[in-house]
Short mmCIF file of C-alpha atoms in Angstrom, two decimals:
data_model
loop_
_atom_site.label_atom_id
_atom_site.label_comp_id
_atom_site.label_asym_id
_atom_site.label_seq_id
_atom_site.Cartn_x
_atom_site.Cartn_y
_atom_site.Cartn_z
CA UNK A 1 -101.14 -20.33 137.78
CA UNK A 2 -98.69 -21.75 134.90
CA UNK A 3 -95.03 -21.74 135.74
CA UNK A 4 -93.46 -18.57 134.58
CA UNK A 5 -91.87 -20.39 131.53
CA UNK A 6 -95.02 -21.94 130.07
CA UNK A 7 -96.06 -20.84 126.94
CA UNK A 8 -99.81 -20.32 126.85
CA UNK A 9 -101.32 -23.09 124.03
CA UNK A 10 -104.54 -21.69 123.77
CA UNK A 11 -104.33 -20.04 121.19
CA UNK A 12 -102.70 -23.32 118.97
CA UNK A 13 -106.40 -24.69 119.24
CA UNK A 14 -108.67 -22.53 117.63
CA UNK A 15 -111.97 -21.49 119.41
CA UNK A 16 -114.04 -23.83 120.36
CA UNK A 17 -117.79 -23.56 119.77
CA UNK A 18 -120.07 -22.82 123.12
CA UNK A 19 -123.03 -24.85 122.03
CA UNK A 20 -123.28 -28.03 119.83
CA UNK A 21 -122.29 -27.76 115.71
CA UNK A 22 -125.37 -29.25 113.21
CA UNK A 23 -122.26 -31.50 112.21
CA UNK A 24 -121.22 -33.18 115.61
CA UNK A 25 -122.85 -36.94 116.37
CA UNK A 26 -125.37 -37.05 118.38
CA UNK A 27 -125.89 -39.02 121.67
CA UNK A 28 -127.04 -42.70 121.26
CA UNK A 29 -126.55 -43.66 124.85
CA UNK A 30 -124.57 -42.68 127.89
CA UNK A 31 -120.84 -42.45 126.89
CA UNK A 32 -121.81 -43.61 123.61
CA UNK A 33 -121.89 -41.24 120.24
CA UNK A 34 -122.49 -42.31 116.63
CA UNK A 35 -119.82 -43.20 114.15
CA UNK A 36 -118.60 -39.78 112.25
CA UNK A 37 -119.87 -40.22 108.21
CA UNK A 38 -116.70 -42.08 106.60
CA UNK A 39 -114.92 -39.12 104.35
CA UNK A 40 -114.08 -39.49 100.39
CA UNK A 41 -110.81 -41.57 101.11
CA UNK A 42 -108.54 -39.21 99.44
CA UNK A 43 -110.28 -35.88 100.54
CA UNK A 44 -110.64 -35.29 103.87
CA UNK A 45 -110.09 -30.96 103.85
CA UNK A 46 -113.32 -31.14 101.71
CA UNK A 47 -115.60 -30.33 105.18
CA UNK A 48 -114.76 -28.50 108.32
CA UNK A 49 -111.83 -26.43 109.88
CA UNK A 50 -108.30 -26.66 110.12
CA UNK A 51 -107.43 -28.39 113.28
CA UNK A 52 -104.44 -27.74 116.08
CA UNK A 53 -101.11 -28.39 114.09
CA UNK A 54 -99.97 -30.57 116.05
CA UNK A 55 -103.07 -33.41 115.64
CA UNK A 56 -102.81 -33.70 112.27
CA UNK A 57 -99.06 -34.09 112.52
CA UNK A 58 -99.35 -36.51 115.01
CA UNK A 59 -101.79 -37.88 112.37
CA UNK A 60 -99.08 -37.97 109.67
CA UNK A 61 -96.47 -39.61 111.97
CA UNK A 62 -99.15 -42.58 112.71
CA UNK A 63 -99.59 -43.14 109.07
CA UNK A 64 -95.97 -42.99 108.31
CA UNK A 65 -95.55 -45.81 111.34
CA UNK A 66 -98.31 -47.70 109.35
CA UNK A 67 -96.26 -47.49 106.31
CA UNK A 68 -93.10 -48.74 107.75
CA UNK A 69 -95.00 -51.78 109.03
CA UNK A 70 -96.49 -52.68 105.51
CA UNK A 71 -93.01 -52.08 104.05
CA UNK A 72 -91.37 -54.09 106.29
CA UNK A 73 -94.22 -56.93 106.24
CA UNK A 74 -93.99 -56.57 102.15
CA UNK A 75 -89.98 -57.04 102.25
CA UNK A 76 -90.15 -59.65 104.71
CA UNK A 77 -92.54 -61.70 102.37
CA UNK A 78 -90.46 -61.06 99.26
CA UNK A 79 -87.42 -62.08 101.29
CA UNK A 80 -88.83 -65.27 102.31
CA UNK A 81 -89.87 -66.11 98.50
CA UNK A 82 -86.07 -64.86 97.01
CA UNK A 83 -83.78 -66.60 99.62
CA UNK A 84 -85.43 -69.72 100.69
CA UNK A 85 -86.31 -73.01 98.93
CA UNK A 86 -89.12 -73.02 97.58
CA UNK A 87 -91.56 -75.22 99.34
CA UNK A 88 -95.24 -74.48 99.22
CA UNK A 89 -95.40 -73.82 102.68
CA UNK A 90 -92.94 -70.82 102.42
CA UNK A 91 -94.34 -69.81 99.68
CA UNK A 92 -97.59 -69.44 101.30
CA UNK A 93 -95.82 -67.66 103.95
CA UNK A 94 -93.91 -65.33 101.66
CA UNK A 95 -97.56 -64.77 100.02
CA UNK A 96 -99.72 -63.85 103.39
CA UNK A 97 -97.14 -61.46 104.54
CA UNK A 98 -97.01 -59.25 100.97
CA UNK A 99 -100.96 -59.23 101.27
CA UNK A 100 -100.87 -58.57 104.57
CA UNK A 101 -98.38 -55.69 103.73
CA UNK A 102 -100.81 -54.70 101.08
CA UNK A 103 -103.52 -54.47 103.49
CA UNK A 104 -101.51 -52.88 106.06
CA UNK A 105 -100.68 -50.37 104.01
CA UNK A 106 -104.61 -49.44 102.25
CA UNK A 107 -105.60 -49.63 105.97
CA UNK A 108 -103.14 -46.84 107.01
CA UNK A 109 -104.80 -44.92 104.18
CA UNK A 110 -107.83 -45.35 105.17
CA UNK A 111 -107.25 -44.42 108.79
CA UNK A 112 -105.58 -41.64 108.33
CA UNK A 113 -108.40 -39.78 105.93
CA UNK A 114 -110.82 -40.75 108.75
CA UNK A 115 -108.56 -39.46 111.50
CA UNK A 116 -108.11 -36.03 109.39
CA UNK A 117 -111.32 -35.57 108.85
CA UNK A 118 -112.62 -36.43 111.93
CA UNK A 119 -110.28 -33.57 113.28
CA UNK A 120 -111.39 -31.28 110.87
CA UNK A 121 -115.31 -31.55 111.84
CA UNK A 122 -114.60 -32.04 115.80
CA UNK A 123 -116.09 -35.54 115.63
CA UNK A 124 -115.12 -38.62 117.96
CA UNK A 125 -111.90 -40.25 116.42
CA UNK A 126 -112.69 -43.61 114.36
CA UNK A 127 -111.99 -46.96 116.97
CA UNK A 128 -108.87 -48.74 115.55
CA UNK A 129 -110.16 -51.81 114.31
CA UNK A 130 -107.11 -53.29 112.92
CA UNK A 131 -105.09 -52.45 115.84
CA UNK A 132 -107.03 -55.27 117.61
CA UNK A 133 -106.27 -57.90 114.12
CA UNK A 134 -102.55 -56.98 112.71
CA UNK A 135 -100.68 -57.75 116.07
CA UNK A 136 -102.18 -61.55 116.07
CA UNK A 137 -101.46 -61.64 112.45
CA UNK A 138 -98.33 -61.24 113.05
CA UNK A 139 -97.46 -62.93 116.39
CA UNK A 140 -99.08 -66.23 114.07
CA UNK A 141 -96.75 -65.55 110.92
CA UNK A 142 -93.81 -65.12 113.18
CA UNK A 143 -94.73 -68.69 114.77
CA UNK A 144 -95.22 -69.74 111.18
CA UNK A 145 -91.77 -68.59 110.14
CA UNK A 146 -90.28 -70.05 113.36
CA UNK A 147 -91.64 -73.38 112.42
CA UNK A 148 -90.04 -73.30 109.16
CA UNK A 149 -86.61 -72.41 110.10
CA UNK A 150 -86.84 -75.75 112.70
CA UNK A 151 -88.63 -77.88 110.87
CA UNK A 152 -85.91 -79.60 108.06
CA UNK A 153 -86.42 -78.71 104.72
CA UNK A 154 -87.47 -81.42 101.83
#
């Protein structure tokens, strides 16, 4: 029995459907389901049902994280290029991290569409497949920036 000052959430979900939709994956193996069709990339409401509230503003905070971490890669790199000599190394530097901004930043677009819609249709979240690249990307660039600050400058 929930505590007396609970607030039932029920009803924040929706109903949920008793027997399988024509638009959920189906099995491919045990555990396993197949990928949910990739959505137009800037219309993701175009299919389905409005989902609990508070998914697709968790969704929005996720994407706004993204954004901060482009924007910060993207400064970073322009930094670098503005206030440093310019040797070709730190240029190169300066020039990964604004592309890897740039990518950072299409990426969160991306994800987030594919996230909403997924919601939307009741279909297995996408896997984060960057999640598993960016934090190496950046663990080497901040070795690579490390290295530059040591090592004298021509």
């Amino acid at each position: 029995m929930p505590h007396p000052t609970e607030q039932p959430t029920e009803h924040l979900a929706g109903p949920r459907p008793t027997e399988p939709r024509p638009t959920e994956p189906r099995p491919t193996e045990p555990g396993r389901t197949e990928p949910a069709a990739r959505p137009p990339l800037f219309d993701p409401y175009r299919e389905g049902e409005e989902p609990d509230p508070r998914f697709t503003l968790a969704n929005e905070r996720t994407f706004l994280a993204w954004q901060r971490t482009a924007l910060a890669l993207t400064a970073g790199g322009i930094g670098i290029a503005a206030l440093t000599t310019h040797t070709p190394a730190r240029q190169a530097l300066a020039t990964v991290l604004v592309l890897l901004g740039t990518a950072t930043a299409v990426t969160a677009l991306r994800r987030w569409s594919a996230t909403e819609h997924a919601l939307r249709v009741r279909r297995p979240l996408p896997r984060l497949r960057a999640g598993r690249f960016l934090p190496f990307a950046i663990a080497g660039l901040a070795l690579l920036a490390t290295a530059l600050l040591i090592l004298p400058t021509p």
